[in-house]
PDB file of C-alpha atoms in Angstrom:
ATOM      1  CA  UNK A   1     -11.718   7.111 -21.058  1.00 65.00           C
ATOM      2  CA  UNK A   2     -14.631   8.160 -19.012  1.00 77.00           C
ATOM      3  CA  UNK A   3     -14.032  11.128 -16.503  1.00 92.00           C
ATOM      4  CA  UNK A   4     -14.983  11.639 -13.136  1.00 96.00           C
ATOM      5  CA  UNK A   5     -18.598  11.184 -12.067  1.00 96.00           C
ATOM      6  CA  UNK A   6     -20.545  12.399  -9.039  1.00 97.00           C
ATOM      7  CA  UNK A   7     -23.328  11.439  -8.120  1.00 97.00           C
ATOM      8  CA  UNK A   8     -26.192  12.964  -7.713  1.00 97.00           C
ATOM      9  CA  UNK A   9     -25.298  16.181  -8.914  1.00 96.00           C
ATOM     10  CA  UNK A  10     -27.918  17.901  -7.042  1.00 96.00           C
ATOM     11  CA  UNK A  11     -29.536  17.825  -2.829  1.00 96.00           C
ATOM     12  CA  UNK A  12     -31.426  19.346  -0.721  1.00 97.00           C
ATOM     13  CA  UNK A  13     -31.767  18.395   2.686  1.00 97.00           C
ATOM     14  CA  UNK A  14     -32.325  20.060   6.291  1.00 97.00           C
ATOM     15  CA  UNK A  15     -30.494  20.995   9.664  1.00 97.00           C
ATOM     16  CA  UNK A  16     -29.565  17.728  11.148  1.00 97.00           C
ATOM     17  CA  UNK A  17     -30.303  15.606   8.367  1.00 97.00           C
ATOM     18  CA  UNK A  18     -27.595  13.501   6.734  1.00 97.00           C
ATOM     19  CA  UNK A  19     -26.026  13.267   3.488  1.00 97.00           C
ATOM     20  CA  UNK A  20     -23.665  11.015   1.428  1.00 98.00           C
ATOM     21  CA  UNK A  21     -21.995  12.090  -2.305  1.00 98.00           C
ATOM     22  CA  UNK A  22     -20.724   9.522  -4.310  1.00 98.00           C
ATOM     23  CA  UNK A  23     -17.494   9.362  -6.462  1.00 98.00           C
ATOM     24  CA  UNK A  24     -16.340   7.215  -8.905  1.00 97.00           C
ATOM     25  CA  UNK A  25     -12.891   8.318 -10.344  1.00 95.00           C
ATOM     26  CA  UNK A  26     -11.379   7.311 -13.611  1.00 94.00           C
ATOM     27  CA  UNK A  27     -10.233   4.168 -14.286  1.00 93.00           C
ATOM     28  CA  UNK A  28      -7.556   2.849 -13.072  1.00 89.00           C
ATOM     29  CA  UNK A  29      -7.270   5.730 -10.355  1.00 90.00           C
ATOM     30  CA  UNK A  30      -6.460   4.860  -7.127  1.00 90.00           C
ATOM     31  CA  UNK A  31      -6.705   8.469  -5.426  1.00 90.00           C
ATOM     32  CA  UNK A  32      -9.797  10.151  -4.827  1.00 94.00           C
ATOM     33  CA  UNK A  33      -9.440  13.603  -3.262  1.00 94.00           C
ATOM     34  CA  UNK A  34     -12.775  15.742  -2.192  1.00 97.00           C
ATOM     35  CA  UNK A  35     -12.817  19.152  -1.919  1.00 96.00           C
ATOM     36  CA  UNK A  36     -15.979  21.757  -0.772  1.00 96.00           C
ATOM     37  CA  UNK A  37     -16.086  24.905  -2.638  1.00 93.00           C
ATOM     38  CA  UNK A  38     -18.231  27.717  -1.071  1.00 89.00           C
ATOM     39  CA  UNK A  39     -18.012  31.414  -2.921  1.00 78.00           C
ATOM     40  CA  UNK A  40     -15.787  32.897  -0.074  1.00 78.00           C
ATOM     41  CA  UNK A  41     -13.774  30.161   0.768  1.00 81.00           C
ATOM     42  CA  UNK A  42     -12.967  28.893  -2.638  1.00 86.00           C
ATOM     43  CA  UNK A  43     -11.793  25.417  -2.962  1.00 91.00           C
ATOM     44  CA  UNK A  44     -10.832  23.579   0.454  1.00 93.00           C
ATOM     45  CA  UNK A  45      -9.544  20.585   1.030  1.00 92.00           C
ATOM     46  CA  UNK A  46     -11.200  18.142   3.199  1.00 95.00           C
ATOM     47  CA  UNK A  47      -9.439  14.663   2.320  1.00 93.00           C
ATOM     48  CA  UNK A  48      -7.906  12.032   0.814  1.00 92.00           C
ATOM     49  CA  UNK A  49      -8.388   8.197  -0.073  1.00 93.00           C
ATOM     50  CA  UNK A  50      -5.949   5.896  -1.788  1.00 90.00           C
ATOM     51  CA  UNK A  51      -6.445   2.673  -2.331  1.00 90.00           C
ATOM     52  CA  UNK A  52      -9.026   2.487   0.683  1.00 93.00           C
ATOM     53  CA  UNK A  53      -6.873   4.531   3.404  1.00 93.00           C
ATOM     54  CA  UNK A  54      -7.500   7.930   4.090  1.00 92.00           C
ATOM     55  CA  UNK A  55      -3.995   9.413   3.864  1.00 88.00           C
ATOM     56  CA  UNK A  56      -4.351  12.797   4.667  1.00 86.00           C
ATOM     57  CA  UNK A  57      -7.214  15.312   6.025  1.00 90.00           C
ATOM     58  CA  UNK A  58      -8.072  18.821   6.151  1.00 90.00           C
ATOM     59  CA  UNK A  59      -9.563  21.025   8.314  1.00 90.00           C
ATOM     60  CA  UNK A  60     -13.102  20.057   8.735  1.00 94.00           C
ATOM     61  CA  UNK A  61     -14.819  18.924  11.552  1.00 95.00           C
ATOM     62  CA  UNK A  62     -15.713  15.303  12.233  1.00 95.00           C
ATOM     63  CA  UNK A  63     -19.330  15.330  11.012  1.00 97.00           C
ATOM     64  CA  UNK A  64     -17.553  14.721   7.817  1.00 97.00           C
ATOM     65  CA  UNK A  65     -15.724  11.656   6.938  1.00 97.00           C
ATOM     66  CA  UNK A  66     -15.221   9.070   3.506  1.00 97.00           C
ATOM     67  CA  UNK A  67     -14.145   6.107   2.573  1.00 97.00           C
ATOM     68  CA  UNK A  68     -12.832   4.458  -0.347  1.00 97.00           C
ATOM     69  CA  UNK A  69     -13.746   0.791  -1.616  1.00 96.00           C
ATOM     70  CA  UNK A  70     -12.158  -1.393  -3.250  1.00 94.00           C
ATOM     71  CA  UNK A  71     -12.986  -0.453  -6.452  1.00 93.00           C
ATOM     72  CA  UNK A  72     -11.649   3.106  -5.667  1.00 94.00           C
ATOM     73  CA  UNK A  73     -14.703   4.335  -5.553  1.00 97.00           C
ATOM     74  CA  UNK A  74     -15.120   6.878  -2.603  1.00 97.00           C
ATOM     75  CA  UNK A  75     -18.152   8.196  -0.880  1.00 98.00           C
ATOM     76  CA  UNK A  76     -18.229  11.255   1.654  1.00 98.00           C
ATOM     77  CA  UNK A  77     -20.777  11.693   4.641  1.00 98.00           C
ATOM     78  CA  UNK A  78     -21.718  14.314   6.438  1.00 97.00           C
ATOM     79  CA  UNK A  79     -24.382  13.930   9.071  1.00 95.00           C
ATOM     80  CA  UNK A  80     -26.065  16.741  10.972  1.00 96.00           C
ATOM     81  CA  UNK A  81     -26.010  18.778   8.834  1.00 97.00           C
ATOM     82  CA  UNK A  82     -25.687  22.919   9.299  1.00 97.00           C
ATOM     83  CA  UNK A  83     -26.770  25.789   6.860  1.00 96.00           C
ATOM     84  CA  UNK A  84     -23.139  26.205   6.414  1.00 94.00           C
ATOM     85  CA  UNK A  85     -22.640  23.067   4.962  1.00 96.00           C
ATOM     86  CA  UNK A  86     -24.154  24.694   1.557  1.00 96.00           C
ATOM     87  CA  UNK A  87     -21.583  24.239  -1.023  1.00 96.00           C
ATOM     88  CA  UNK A  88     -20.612  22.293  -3.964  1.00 96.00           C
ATOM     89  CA  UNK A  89     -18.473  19.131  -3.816  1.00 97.00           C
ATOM     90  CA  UNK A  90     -15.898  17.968  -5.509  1.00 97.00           C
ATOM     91  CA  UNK A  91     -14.307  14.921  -6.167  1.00 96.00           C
ATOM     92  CA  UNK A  92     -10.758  14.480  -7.452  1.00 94.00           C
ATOM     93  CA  UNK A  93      -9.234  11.146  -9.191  1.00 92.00           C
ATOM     94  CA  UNK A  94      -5.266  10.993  -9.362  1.00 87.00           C
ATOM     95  CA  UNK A  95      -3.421   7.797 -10.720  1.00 81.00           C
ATOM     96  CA  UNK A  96      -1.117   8.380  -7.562  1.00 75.00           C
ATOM     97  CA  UNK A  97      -2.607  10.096  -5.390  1.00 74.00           C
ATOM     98  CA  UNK A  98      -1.624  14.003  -4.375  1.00 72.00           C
ATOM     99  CA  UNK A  99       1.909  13.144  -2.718  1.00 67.00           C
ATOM    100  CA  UNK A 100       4.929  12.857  -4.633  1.00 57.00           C
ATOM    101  CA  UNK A 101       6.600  15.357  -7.275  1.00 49.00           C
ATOM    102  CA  UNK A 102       5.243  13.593  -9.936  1.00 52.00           C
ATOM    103  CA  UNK A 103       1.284  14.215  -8.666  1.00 50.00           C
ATOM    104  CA  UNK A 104       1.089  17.801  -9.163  1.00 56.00           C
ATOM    105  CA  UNK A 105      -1.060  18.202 -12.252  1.00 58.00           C
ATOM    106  CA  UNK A 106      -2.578  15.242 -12.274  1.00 72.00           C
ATOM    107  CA  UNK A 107      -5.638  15.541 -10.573  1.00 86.00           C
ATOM    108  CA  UNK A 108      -8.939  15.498 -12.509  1.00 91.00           C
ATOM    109  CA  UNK A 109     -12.135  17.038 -10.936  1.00 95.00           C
ATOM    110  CA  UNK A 110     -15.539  15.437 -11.518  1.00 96.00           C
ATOM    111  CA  UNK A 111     -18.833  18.213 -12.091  1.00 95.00           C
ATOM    112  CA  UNK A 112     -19.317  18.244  -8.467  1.00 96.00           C
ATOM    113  CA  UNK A 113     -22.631  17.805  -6.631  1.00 97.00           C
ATOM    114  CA  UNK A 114     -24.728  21.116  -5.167  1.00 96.00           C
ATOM    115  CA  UNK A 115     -25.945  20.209  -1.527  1.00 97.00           C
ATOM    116  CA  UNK A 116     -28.340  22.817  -0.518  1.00 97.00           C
ATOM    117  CA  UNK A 117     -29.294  22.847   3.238  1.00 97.00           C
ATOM    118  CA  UNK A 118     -32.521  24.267   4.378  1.00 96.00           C
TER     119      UNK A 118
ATOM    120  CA  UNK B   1      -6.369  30.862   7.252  1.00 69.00           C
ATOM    121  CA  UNK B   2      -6.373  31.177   3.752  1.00 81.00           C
ATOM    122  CA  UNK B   3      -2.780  30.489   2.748  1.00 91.00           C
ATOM    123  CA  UNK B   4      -3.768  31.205  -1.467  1.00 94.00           C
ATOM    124  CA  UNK B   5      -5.652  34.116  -1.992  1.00 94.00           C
ATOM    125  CA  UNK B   6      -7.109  36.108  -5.427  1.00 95.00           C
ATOM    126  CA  UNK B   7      -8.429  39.336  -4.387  1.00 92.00           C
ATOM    127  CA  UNK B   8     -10.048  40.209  -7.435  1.00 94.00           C
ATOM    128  CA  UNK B   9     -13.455  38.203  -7.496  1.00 93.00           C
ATOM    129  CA  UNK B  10     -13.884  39.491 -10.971  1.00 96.00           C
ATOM    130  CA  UNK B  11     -12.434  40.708 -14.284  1.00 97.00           C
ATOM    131  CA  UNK B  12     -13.881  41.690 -17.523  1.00 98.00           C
ATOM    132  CA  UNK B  13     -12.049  42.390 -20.720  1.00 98.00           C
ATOM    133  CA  UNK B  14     -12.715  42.980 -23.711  1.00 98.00           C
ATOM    134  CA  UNK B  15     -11.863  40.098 -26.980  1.00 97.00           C
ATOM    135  CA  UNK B  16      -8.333  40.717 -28.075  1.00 97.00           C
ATOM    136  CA  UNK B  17      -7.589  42.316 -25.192  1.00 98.00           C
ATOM    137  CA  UNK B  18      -5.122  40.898 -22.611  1.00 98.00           C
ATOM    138  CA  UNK B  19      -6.757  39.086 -19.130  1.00 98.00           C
ATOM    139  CA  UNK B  20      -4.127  39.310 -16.069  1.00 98.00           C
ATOM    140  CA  UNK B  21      -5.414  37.123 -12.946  1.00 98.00           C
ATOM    141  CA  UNK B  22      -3.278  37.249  -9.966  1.00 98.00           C
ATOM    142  CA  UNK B  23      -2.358  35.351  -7.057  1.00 97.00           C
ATOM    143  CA  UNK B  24      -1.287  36.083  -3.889  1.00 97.00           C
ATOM    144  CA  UNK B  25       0.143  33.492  -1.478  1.00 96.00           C
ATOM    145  CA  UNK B  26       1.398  33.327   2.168  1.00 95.00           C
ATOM    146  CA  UNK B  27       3.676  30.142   2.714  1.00 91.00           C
ATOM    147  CA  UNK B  28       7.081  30.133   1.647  1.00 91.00           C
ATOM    148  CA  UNK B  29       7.199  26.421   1.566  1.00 89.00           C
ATOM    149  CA  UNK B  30       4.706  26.658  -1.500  1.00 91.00           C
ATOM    150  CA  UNK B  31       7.306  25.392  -4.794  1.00 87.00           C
ATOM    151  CA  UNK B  32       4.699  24.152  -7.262  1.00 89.00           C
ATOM    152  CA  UNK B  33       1.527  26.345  -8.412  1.00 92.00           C
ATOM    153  CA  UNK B  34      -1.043  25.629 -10.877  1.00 92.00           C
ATOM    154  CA  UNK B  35      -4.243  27.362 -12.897  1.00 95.00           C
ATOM    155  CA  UNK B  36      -7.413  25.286 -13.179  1.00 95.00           C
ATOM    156  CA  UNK B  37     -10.289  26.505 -15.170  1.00 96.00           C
ATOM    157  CA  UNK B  38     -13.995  26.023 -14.507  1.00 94.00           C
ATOM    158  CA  UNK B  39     -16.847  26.230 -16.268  1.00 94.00           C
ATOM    159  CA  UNK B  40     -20.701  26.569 -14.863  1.00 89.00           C
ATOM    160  CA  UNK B  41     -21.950  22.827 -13.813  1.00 85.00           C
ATOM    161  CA  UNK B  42     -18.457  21.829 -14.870  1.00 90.00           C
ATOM    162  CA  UNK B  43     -15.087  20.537 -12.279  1.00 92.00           C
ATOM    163  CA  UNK B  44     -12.059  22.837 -12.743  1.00 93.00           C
ATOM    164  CA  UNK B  45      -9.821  21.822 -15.479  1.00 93.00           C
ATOM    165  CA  UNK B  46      -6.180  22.027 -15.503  1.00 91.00           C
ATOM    166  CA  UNK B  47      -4.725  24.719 -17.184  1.00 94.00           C
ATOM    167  CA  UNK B  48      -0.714  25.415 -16.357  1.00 93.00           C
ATOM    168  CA  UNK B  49       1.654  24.922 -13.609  1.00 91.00           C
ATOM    169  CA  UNK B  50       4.803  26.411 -12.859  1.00 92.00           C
ATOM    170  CA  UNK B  51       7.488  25.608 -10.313  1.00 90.00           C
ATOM    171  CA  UNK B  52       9.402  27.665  -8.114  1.00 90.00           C
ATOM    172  CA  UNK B  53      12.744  27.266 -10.003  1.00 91.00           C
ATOM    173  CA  UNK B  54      11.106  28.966 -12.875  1.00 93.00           C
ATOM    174  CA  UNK B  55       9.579  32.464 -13.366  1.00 95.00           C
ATOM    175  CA  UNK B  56       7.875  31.915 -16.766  1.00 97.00           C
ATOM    176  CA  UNK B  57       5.574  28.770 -18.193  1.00 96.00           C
ATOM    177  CA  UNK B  58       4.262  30.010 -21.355  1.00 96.00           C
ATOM    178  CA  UNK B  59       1.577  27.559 -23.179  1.00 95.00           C
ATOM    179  CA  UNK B  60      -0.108  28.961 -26.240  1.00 97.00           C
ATOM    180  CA  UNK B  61      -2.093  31.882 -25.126  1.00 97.00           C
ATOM    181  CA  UNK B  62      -1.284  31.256 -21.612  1.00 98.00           C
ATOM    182  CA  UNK B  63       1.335  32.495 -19.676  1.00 98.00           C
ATOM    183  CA  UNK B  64       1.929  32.383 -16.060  1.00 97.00           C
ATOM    184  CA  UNK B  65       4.485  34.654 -14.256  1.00 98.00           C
ATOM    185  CA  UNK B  66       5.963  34.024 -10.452  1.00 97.00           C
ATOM    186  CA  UNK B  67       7.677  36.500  -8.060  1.00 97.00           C
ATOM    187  CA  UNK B  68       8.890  34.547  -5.306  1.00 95.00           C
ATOM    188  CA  UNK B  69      10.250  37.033  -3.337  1.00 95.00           C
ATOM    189  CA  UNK B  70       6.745  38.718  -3.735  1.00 96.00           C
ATOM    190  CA  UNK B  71       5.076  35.265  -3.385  1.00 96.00           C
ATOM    191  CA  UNK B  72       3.195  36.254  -6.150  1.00 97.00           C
ATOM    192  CA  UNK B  73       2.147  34.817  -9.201  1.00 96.00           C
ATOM    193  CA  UNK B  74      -0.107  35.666 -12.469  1.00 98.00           C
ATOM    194  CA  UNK B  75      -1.664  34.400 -15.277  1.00 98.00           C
ATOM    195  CA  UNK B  76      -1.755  36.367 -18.518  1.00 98.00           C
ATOM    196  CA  UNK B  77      -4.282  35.715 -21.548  1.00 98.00           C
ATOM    197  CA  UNK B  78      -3.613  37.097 -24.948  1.00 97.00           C
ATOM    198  CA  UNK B  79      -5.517  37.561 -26.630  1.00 97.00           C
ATOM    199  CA  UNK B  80      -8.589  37.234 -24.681  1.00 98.00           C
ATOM    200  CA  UNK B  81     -11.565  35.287 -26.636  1.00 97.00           C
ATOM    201  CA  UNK B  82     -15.109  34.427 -25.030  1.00 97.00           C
ATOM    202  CA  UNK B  83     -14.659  31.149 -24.273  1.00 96.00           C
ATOM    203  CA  UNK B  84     -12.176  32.211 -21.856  1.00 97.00           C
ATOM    204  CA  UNK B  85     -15.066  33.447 -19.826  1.00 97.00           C
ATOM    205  CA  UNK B  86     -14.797  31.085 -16.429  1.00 97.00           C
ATOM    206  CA  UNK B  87     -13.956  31.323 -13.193  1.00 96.00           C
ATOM    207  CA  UNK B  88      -9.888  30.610 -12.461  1.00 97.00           C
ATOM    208  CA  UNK B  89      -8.616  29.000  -9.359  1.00 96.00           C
ATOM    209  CA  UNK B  90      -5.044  29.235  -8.784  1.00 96.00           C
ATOM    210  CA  UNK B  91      -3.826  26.239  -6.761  1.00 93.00           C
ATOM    211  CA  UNK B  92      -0.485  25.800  -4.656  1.00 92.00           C
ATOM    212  CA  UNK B  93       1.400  23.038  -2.772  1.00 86.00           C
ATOM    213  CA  UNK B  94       4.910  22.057  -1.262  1.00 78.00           C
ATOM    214  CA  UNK B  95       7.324  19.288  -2.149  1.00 73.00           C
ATOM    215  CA  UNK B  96       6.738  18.027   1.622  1.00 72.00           C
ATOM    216  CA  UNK B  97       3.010  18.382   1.655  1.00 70.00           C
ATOM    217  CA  UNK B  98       0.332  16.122   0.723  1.00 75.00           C
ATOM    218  CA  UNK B  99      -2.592  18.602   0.084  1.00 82.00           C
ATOM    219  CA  UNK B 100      -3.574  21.523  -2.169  1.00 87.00           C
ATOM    220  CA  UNK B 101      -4.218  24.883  -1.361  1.00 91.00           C
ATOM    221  CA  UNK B 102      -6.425  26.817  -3.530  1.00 93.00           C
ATOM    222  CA  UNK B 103      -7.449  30.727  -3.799  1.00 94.00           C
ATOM    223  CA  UNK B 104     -11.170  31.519  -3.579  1.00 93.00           C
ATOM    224  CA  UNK B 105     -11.040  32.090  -7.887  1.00 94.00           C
ATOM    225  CA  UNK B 106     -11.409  35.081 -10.143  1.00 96.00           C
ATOM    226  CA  UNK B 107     -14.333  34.693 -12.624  1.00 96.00           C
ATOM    227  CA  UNK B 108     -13.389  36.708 -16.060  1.00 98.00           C
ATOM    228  CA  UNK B 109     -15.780  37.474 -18.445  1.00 98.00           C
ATOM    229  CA  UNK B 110     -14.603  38.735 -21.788  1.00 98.00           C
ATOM    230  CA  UNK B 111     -16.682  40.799 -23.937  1.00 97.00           C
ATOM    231  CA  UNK B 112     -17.153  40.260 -27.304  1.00 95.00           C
TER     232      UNK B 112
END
């Protein structure tokens, strides 16, 4: 079964450009999760899609959103963009998504892409 | 507010040795916690969970220990070998929440 892919795996852009990171999760997944990871902030969560709904949200501001098509494959936007916004992204793919007892080990990260802001 | 935290950025140990990476976290609501694994240009992988009616998951050379009334937990390696080098995240969530909360990682290096 093939994993999690992200695409592209590495960006550059500037201040107040915009970007958008693509996910596709593993077959048959209907939960796509993405998470930025910066090295002092480790791993935070900035939302969730399944099957096409964002069901829950962390907090980041509203320059970035996502969606989900039908073929659970998610993008994530951010538009003017900040120096902050440096990080790597991650995508997650669950079979049922990150609620529910039965969810907790089930995510599966893809490589992430590197967004570098200049 | 970082509700996970691992205040050691780093660890080295030598091969053989033993590798303890610990875990410090804030919300009392927390009842399941996991260890993911990542590798350079690689997503974290999973590596063990534990839930809060338990104080001990053991899985091969992996074992992961949690205090609740510390609300701390750990992850012990032995032995060590070097392709244990990677950064660890350790992860937490609630039965009533819908989102993980991960620590900022701990990269180990172990030394042949």
């Amino acid at each position: 079964k093939a994993g999690v892919t992200q695409t592209p795996r590495y960006l550059i852009k500037t201040r107040g450009q915009q970007v958008t990171l693509s996910c596709s999760p593993i077959s048959g997944h209907r939960s796509v999760s993405w998470y930025q990871q910066t090295p002092g902030q480790g791993l935070q969560f900035l939302f969730e899609y399944f099957s096409e709904t964002q069901r829950n949200k962390g907090n980041f501001p509203g320059r970035f959103s996502g969606r989900q098509f039908s073929n659970s494959r998610s993008e994530m936007n951010v538009s003017t963009l900040e120096l902050g916004d440096s990080a790597l992204y991650l995508c997650a793919s669950s079979p049922r998504g990150l609620a529910g007892a039965g969810s907790y080990n089930e995510q599966f990260f893809g490589p992430g892409t590197r967004l570098t802001v200049l | 507010d970082q509700q996970v935290k691992q205040n050691s950025p780093s660890l080295s140990v030598q091969e053989g040795r033993i590798s303890i990476l610990n875990c410090d976290y804030t919300n009392s609501m927390f009842d399941y916690f996991l260890w993911y694994k990542k590798y350079p240009a690689e997503g974290p992988t999973f590596l063990i969970s534990i839930s809060s009616i338990k104080d001990k998951n053991e899985d091969g050379r992996f074992t992961v220990f949690l205090n609740k009334s510390a609300k701390h937990l750990s992850l012990h390696i032995v032995p060590s070998q070097p392709g244990d080098s990677a950064v660890y995240f350790c992860a937490a969530r609630s039965r009533t929440g819908n989102q993980f909360y991960f620590g900022t990682g701990t990269s180990l290096t172990v030394i042949p």
